[in-house]
Tab-separated table of C-alpha atoms in Angstrom:
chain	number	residue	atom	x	y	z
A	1	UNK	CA	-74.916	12.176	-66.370
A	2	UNK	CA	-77.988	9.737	-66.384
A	3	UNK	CA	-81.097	9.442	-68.156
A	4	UNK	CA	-84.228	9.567	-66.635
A	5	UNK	CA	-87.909	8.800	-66.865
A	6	UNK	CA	-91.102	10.616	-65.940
A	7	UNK	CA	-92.917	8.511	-63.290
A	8	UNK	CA	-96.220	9.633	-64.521
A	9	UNK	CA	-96.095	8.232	-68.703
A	10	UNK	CA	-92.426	6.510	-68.588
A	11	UNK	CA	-91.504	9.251	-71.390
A	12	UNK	CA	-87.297	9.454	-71.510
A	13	UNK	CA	-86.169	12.457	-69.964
A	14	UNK	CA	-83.087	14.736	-69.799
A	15	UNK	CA	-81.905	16.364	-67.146
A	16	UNK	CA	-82.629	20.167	-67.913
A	17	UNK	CA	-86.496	19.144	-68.597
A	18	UNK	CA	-88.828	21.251	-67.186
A	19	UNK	CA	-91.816	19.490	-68.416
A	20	UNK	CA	-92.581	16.033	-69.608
A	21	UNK	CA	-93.338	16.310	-73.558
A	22	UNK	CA	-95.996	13.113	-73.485
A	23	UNK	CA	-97.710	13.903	-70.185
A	24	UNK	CA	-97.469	17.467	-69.582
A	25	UNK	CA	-96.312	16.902	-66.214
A	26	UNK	CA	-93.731	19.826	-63.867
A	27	UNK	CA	-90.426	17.979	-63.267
A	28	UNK	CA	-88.050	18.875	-60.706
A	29	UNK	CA	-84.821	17.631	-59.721
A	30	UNK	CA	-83.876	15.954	-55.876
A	31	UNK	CA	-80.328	16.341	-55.479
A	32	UNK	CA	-80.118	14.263	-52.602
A	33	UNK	CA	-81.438	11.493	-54.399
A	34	UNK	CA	-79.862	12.073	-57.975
A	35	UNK	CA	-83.707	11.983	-59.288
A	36	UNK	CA	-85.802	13.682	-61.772
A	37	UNK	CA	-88.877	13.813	-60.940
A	38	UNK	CA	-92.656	14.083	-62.150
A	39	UNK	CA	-94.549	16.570	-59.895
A	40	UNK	CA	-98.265	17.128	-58.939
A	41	UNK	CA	-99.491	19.957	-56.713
A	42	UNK	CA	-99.557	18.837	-53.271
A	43	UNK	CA	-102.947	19.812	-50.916
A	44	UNK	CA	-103.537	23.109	-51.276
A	45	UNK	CA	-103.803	23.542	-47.713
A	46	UNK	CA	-100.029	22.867	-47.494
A	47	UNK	CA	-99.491	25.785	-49.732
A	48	UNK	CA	-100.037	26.924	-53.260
A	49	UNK	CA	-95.853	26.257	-54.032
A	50	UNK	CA	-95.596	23.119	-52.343
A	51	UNK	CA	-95.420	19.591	-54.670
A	52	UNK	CA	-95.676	16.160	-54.092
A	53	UNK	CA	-93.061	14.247	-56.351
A	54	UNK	CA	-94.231	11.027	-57.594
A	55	UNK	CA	-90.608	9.083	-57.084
A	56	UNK	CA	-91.479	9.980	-53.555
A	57	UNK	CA	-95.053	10.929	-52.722
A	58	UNK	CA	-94.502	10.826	-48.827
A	59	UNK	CA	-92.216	13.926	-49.242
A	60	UNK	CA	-92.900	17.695	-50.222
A	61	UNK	CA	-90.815	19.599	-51.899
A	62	UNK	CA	-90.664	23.378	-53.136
A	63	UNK	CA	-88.479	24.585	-56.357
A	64	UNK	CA	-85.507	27.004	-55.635
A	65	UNK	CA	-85.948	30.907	-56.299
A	66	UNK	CA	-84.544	30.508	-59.621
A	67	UNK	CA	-86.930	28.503	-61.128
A	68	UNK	CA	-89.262	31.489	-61.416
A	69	UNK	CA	-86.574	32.434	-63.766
A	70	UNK	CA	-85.950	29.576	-65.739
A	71	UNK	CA	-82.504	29.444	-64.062
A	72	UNK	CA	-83.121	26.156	-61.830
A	73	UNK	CA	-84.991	22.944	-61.993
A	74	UNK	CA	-83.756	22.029	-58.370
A	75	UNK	CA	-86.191	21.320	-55.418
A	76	UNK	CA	-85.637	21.877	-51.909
A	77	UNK	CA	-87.340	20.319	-48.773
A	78	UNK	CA	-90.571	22.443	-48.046
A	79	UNK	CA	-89.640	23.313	-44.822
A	80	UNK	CA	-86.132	24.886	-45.905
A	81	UNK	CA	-84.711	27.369	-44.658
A	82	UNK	CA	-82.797	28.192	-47.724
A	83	UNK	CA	-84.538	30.037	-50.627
A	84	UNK	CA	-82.276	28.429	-52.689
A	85	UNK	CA	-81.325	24.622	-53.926
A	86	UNK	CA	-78.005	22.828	-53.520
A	87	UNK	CA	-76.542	24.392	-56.420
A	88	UNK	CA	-77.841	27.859	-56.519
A	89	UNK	CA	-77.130	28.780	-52.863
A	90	UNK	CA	-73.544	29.370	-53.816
A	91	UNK	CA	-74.053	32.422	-56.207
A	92	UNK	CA	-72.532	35.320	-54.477
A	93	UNK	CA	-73.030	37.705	-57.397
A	94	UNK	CA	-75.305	37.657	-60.573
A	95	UNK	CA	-75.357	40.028	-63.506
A	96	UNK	CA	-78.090	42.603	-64.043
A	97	UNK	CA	-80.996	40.351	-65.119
A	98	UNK	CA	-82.593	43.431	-66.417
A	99	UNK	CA	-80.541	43.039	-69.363
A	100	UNK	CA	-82.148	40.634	-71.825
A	101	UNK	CA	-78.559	39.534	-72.733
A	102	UNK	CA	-77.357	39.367	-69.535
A	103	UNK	CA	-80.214	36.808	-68.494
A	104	UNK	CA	-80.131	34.544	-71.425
A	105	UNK	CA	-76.126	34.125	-70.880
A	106	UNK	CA	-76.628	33.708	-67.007
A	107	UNK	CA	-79.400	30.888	-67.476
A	108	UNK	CA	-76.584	29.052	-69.910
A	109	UNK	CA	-74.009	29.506	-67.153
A	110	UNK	CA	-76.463	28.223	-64.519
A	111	UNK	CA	-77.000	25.224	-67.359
A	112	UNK	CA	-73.076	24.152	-66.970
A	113	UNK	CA	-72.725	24.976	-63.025
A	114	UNK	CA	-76.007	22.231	-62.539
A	115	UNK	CA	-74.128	20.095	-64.462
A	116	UNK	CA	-70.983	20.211	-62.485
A	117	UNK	CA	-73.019	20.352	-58.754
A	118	UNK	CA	-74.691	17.287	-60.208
A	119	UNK	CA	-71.910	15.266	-59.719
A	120	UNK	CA	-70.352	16.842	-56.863
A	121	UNK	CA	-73.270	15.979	-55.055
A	122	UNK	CA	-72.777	12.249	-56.248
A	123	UNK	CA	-69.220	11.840	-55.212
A	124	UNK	CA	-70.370	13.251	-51.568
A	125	UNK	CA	-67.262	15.853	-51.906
A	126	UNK	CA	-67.560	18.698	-48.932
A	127	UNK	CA	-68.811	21.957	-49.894
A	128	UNK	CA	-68.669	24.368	-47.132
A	129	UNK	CA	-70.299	27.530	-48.319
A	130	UNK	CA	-69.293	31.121	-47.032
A	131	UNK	CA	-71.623	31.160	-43.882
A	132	UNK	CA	-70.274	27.641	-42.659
A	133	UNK	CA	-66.531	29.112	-44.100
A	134	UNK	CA	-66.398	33.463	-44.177
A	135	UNK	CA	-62.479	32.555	-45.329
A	136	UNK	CA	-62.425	30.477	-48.012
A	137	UNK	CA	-65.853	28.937	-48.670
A	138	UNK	CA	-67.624	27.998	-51.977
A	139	UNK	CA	-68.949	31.249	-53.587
A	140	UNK	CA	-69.731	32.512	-57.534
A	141	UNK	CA	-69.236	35.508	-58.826
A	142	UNK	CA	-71.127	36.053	-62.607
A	143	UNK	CA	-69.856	39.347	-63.622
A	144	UNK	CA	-70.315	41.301	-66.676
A	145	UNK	CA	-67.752	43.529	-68.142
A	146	UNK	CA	-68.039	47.036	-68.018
A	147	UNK	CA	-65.790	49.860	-70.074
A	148	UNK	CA	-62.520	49.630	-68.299
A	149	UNK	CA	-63.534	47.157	-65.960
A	150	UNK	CA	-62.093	43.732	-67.302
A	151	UNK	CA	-63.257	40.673	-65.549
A	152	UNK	CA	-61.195	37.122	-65.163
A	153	UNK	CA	-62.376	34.083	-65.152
A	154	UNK	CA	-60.407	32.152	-62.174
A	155	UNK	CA	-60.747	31.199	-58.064
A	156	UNK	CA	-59.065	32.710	-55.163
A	157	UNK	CA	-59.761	31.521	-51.648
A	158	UNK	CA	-62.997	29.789	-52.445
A	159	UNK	CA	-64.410	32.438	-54.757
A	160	UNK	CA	-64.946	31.353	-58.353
A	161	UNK	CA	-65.272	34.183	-60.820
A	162	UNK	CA	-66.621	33.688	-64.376
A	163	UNK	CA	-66.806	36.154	-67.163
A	164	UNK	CA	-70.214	36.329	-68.437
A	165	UNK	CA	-69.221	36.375	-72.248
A	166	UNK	CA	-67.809	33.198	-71.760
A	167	UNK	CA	-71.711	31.910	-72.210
A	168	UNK	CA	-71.740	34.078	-75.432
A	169	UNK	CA	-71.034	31.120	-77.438
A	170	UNK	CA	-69.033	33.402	-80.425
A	171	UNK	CA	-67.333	35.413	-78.084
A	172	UNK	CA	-65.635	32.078	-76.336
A	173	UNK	CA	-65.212	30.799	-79.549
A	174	UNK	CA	-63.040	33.986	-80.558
A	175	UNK	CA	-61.386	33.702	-77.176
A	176	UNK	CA	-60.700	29.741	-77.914
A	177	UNK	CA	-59.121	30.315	-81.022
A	178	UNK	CA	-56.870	33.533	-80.198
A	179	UNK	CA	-55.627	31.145	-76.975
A	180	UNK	CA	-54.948	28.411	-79.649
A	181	UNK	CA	-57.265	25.823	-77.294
A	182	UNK	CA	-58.082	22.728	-78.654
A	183	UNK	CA	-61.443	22.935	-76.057
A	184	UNK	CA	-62.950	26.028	-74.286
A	185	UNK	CA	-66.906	25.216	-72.611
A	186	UNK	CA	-68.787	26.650	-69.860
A	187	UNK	CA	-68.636	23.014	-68.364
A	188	UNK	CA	-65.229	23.204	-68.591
A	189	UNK	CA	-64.049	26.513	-66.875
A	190	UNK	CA	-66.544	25.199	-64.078
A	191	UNK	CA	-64.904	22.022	-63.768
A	192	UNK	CA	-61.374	23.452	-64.008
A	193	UNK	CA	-62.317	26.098	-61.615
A	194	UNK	CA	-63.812	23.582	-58.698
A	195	UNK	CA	-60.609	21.605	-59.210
A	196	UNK	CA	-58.700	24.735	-58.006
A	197	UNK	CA	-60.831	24.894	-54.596
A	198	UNK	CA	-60.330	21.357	-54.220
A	199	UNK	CA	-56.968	21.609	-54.205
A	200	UNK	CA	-57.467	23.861	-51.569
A	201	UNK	CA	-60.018	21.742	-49.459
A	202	UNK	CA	-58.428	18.581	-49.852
A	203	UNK	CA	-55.132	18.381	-51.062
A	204	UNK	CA	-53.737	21.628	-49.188
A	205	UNK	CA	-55.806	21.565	-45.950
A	206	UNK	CA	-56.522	17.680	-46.063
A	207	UNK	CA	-53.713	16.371	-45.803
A	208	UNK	CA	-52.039	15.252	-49.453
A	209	UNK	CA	-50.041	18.099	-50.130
A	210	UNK	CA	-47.119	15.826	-50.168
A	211	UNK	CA	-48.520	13.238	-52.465
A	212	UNK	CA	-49.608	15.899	-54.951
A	213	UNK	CA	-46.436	17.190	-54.782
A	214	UNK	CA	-44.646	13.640	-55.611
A	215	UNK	CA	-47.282	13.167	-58.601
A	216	UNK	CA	-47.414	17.180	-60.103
A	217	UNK	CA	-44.341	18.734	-58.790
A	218	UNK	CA	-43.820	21.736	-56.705
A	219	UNK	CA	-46.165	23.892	-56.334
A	220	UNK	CA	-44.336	26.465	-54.227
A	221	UNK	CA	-42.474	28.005	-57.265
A	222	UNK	CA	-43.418	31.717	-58.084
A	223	UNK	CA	-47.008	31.241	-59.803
A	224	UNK	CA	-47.085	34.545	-61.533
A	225	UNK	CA	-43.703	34.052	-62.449
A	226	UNK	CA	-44.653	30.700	-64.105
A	227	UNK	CA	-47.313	32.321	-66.692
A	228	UNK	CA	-45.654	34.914	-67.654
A	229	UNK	CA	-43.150	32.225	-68.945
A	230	UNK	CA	-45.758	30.430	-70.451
A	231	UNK	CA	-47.845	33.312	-72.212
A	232	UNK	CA	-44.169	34.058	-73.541
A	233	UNK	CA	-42.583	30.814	-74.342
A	234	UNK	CA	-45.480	28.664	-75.130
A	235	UNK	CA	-45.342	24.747	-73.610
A	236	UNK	CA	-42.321	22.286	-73.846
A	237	UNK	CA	-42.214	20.239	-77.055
A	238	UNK	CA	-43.247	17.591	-75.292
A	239	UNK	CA	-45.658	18.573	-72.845
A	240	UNK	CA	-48.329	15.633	-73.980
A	241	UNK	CA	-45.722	13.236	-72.460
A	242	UNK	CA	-46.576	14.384	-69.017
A	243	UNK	CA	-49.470	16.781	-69.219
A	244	UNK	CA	-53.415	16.315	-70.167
A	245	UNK	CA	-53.415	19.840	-72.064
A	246	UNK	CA	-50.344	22.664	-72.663
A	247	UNK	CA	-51.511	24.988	-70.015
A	248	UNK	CA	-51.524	21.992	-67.488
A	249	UNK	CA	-47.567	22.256	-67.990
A	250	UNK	CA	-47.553	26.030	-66.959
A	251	UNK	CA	-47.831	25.086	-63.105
A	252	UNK	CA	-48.821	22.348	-61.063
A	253	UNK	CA	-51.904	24.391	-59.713
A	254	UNK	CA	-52.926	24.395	-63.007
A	255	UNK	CA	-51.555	20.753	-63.912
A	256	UNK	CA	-53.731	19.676	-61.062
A	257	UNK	CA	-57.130	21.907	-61.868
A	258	UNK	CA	-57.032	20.281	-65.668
A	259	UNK	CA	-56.501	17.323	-64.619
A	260	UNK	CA	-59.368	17.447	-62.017
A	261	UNK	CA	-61.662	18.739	-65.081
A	262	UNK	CA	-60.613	16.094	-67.161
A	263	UNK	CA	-61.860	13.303	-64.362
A	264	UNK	CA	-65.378	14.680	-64.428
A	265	UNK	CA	-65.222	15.059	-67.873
A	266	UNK	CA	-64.743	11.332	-68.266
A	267	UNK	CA	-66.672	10.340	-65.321
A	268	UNK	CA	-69.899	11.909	-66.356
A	269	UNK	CA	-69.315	11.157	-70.129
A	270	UNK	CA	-68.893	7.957	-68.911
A	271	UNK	CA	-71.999	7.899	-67.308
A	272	UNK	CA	-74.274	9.329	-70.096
A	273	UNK	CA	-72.878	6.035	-72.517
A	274	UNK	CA	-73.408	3.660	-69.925
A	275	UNK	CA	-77.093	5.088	-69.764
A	276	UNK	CA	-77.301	4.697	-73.492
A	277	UNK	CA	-76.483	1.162	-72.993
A	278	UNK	CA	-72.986	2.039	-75.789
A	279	UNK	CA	-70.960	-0.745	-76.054
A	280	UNK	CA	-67.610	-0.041	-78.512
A	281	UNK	CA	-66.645	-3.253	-80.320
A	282	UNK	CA	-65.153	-2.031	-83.803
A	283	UNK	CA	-65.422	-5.085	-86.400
A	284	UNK	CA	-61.594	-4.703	-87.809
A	285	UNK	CA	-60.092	-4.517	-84.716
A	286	UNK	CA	-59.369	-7.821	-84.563
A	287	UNK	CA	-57.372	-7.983	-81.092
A	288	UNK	CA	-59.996	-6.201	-79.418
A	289	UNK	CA	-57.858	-3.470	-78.310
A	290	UNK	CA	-60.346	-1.060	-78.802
A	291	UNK	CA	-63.545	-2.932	-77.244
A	292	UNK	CA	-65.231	-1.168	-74.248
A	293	UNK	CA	-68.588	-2.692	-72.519
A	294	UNK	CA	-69.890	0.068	-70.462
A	295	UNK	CA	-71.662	-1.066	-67.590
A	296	UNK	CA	-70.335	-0.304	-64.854
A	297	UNK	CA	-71.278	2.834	-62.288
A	298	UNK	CA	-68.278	5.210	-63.385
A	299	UNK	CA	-68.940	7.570	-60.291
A	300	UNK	CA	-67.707	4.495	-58.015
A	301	UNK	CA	-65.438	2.791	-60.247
A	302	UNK	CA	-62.679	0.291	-58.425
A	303	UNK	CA	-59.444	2.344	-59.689
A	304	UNK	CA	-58.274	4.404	-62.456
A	305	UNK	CA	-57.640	1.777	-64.707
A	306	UNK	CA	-61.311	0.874	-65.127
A	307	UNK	CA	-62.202	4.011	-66.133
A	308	UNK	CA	-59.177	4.867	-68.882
A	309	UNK	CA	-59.982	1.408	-69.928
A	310	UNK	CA	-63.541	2.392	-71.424
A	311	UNK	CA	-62.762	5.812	-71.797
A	312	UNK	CA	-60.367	5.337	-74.693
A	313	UNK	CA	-62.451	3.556	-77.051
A	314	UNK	CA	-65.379	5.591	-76.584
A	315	UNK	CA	-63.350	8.990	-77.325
A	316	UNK	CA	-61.332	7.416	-80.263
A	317	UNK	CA	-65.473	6.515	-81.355
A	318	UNK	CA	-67.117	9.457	-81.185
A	319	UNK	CA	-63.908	11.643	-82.131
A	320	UNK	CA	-64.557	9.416	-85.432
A	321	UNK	CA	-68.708	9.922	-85.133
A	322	UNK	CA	-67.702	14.099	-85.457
A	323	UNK	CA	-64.810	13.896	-88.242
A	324	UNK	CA	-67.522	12.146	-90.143
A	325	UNK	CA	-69.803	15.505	-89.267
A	326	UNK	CA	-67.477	17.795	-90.094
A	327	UNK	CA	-66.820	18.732	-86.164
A	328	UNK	CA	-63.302	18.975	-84.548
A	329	UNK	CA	-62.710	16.231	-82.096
A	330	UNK	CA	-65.266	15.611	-78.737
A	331	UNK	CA	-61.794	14.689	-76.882
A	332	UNK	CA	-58.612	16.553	-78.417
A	333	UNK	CA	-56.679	15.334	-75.689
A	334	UNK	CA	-53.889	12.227	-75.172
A	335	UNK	CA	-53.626	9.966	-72.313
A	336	UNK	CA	-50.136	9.565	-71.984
A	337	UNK	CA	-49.084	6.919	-68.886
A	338	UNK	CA	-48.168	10.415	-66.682
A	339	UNK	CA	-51.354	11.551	-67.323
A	340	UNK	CA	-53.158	8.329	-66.226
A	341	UNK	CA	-51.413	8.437	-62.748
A	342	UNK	CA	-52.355	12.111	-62.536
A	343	UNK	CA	-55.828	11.182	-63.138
A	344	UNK	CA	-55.095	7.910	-60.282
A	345	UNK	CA	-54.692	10.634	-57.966
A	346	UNK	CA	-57.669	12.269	-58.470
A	347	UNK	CA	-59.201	8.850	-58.276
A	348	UNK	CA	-57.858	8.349	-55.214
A	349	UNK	CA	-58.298	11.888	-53.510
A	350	UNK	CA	-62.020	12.090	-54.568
A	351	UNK	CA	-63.005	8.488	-52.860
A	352	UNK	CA	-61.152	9.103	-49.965
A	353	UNK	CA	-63.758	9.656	-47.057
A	354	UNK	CA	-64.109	13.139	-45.895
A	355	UNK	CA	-67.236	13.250	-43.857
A	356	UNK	CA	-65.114	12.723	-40.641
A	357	UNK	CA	-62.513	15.536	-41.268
A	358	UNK	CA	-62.564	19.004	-40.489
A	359	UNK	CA	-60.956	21.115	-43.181
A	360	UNK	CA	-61.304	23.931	-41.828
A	361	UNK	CA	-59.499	23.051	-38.636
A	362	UNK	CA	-56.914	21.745	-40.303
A	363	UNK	CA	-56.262	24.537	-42.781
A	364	UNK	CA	-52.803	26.114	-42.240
A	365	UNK	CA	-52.396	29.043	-40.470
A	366	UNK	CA	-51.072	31.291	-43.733
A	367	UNK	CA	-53.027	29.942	-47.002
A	368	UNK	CA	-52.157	30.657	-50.526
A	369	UNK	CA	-54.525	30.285	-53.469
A	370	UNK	CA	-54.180	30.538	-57.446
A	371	UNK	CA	-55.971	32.788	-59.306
A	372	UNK	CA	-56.196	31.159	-62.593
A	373	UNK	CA	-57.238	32.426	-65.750
């Protein structure tokens, strides 16, 4: 994630601003160009919902649906066709917004699912939604529980379903701790979740089954089966050897969605320190083992090995920054070497170019898909 600045008063900017604090001014957010951007009200003869941005004031733009609902900061070519932006469009199902409750929890889901279309965007990944793909394309479901109506968070055939009390922040808290999770966010189940469509999209229907395969193991063994073992057995005793988290170790669908979650978690972390101009350079480490200058562009990093490089002195950093708070760890994860080629995969997989295949086409004939909880 970047930093921005408001093109109007050069005030700093996050991402989620709606307005700029010094100048007052609407901001809205160009996928397509990875911009936030001030906003002034374009000629009213063009219409009383059309802007003019002022990173681009050639274009106009219009704000998704959602903004009217403080769900979206996203803008959309005026001429659309779509009510929605690049991120919302995807929402198959969305609670009762009625319900205070229900509203507040959706906007903090819609918060996290930004956050993660924000950098699927960036890495160009394809995104066939379920009028280009009625089979398996991108689609949300937010769904509240109801008595004797239990809802899981997971994906099957493009669908991704998420629990609405997992934006309750003390009821995912509860559910962290009775799971015995080092980490449970609303960031997180998105990213997992996304990595088990992509393993659809690209690994299974593009072509790398049998490189996953070589890297996380067979994935053709009795899913079910497999965490039912796990829920009863727990992980091996030394599942950190080979896997990023203990319920990585349950399956290599699941192996391959944490691992997927823990790329853009380091990519995007990444990102957000290089914007802060961090550099980690700890005065007893005398060897320099633990120095880190972050400036490069982690979303097109040469290999693996760049990334892992800066990413381990920044987490051991700010894992120290929150013991001195108090807080449990930012990163409660180890990078063993297994886990490094897992995440070399990914690496690789996510740069490959996919704008000249056609997944769809080459999807087999009789598909199978996780549904992961």
């Amino acid at each position: 994630m970047k930093l921005f600045t408001c093109q109007h008063c050069s005030q700093l900017l996050y991402f989620e601003n709606r307005t700029c604090e010094r100048c007052s001014h609407r901001l809205g957010y160009i996928p397509e160009d990875s911009i936030l951007s001030a906003l002034e009200p374009a000629n009213p003869d063009e219409g009383a919902d059309i802007w003019q941005p002022l990173a681009f004031p050639k274009r106009r733009l219009r704000f998704c649906d959602n903004a009217a609902l403080d769900a979206c900061n996203w803008l959309v070519p005026h001429d659309s066709p779509s009510r929605f932006c690049k991120a919302c469009r995807y929402n198959r199902t969305i609670p009762d917004l009625d319900q205070a409750e229900n509203l507040a929890e959706w906007r903090n889901l819609e918060i996290a699912k930004h956050r993660l279309f924000y950098s699927l965007v960036l890495l160009k990944l394809p995104l066939a939604n379920r009028a280009d793909d009625p089979e398996e394309g991108l689609a949300f479901d937010f769904l509240a529980e109801a008595p004797g109506a239990k809802v899981l968070t997971g994906h099957e055939h493009g669908l991704i379903t998420l629990n609405l009390k997992e934006a309750d922040d003390a009821a995912r808290e509860k559910l962290r701790t009775e799971m015995g999770e080092p980490y449970r966010t609303l960031l997180g189940h998105f990213r997992h979740e996304i990595g088990h469509y992509f393993w659809d999209r690209l690994v299974r229907d593009g072509g790398w089954l049998n490189r996953c395969r070589e890297i996380f193991g067979d994935d053709s063994q009795d899913y079910n089966e497999a965490l039912k073992t796990h829920y009863a057995n727990g992980a091996p005793p030394d599942w950190q050897d080979h896997f990023v988290s203990a319920y990585a170790s349950c399956h290599p669908w699941e192996d391959f969605a944490e691992t997927w979650a823990h790329y853009l978690h380091i990519i995007d972390t990444l990102e957000m320190a290089r914007a802060f101009g961090l550099r980690v350079r700890p005065k007893l480490d005398k060897a320099h083992e633990l120095d880190a200058k972050l400036d490069f562009d982690p979303y097109n990093a040469p290999d693996i090995d760049r990334l892992v490089d800066a990413w381990l002195p920044l987490s051991f950093a700010v894992n120290s920054l929150n013991r001195s708070m108090g807080q449990r760890d930012l990163y409660p994860f180890i990078l063993s070497a297994a886990v490094v080629k897992k995440l070399g995969f990914i690496h690789d997989l996510v740069h490959a170019d996919w704008s000249a295949v056609d997944l769809k086409k080459a999807r087999p004939a009789k598909v199978t898909a996780p549904v992961a909880a």
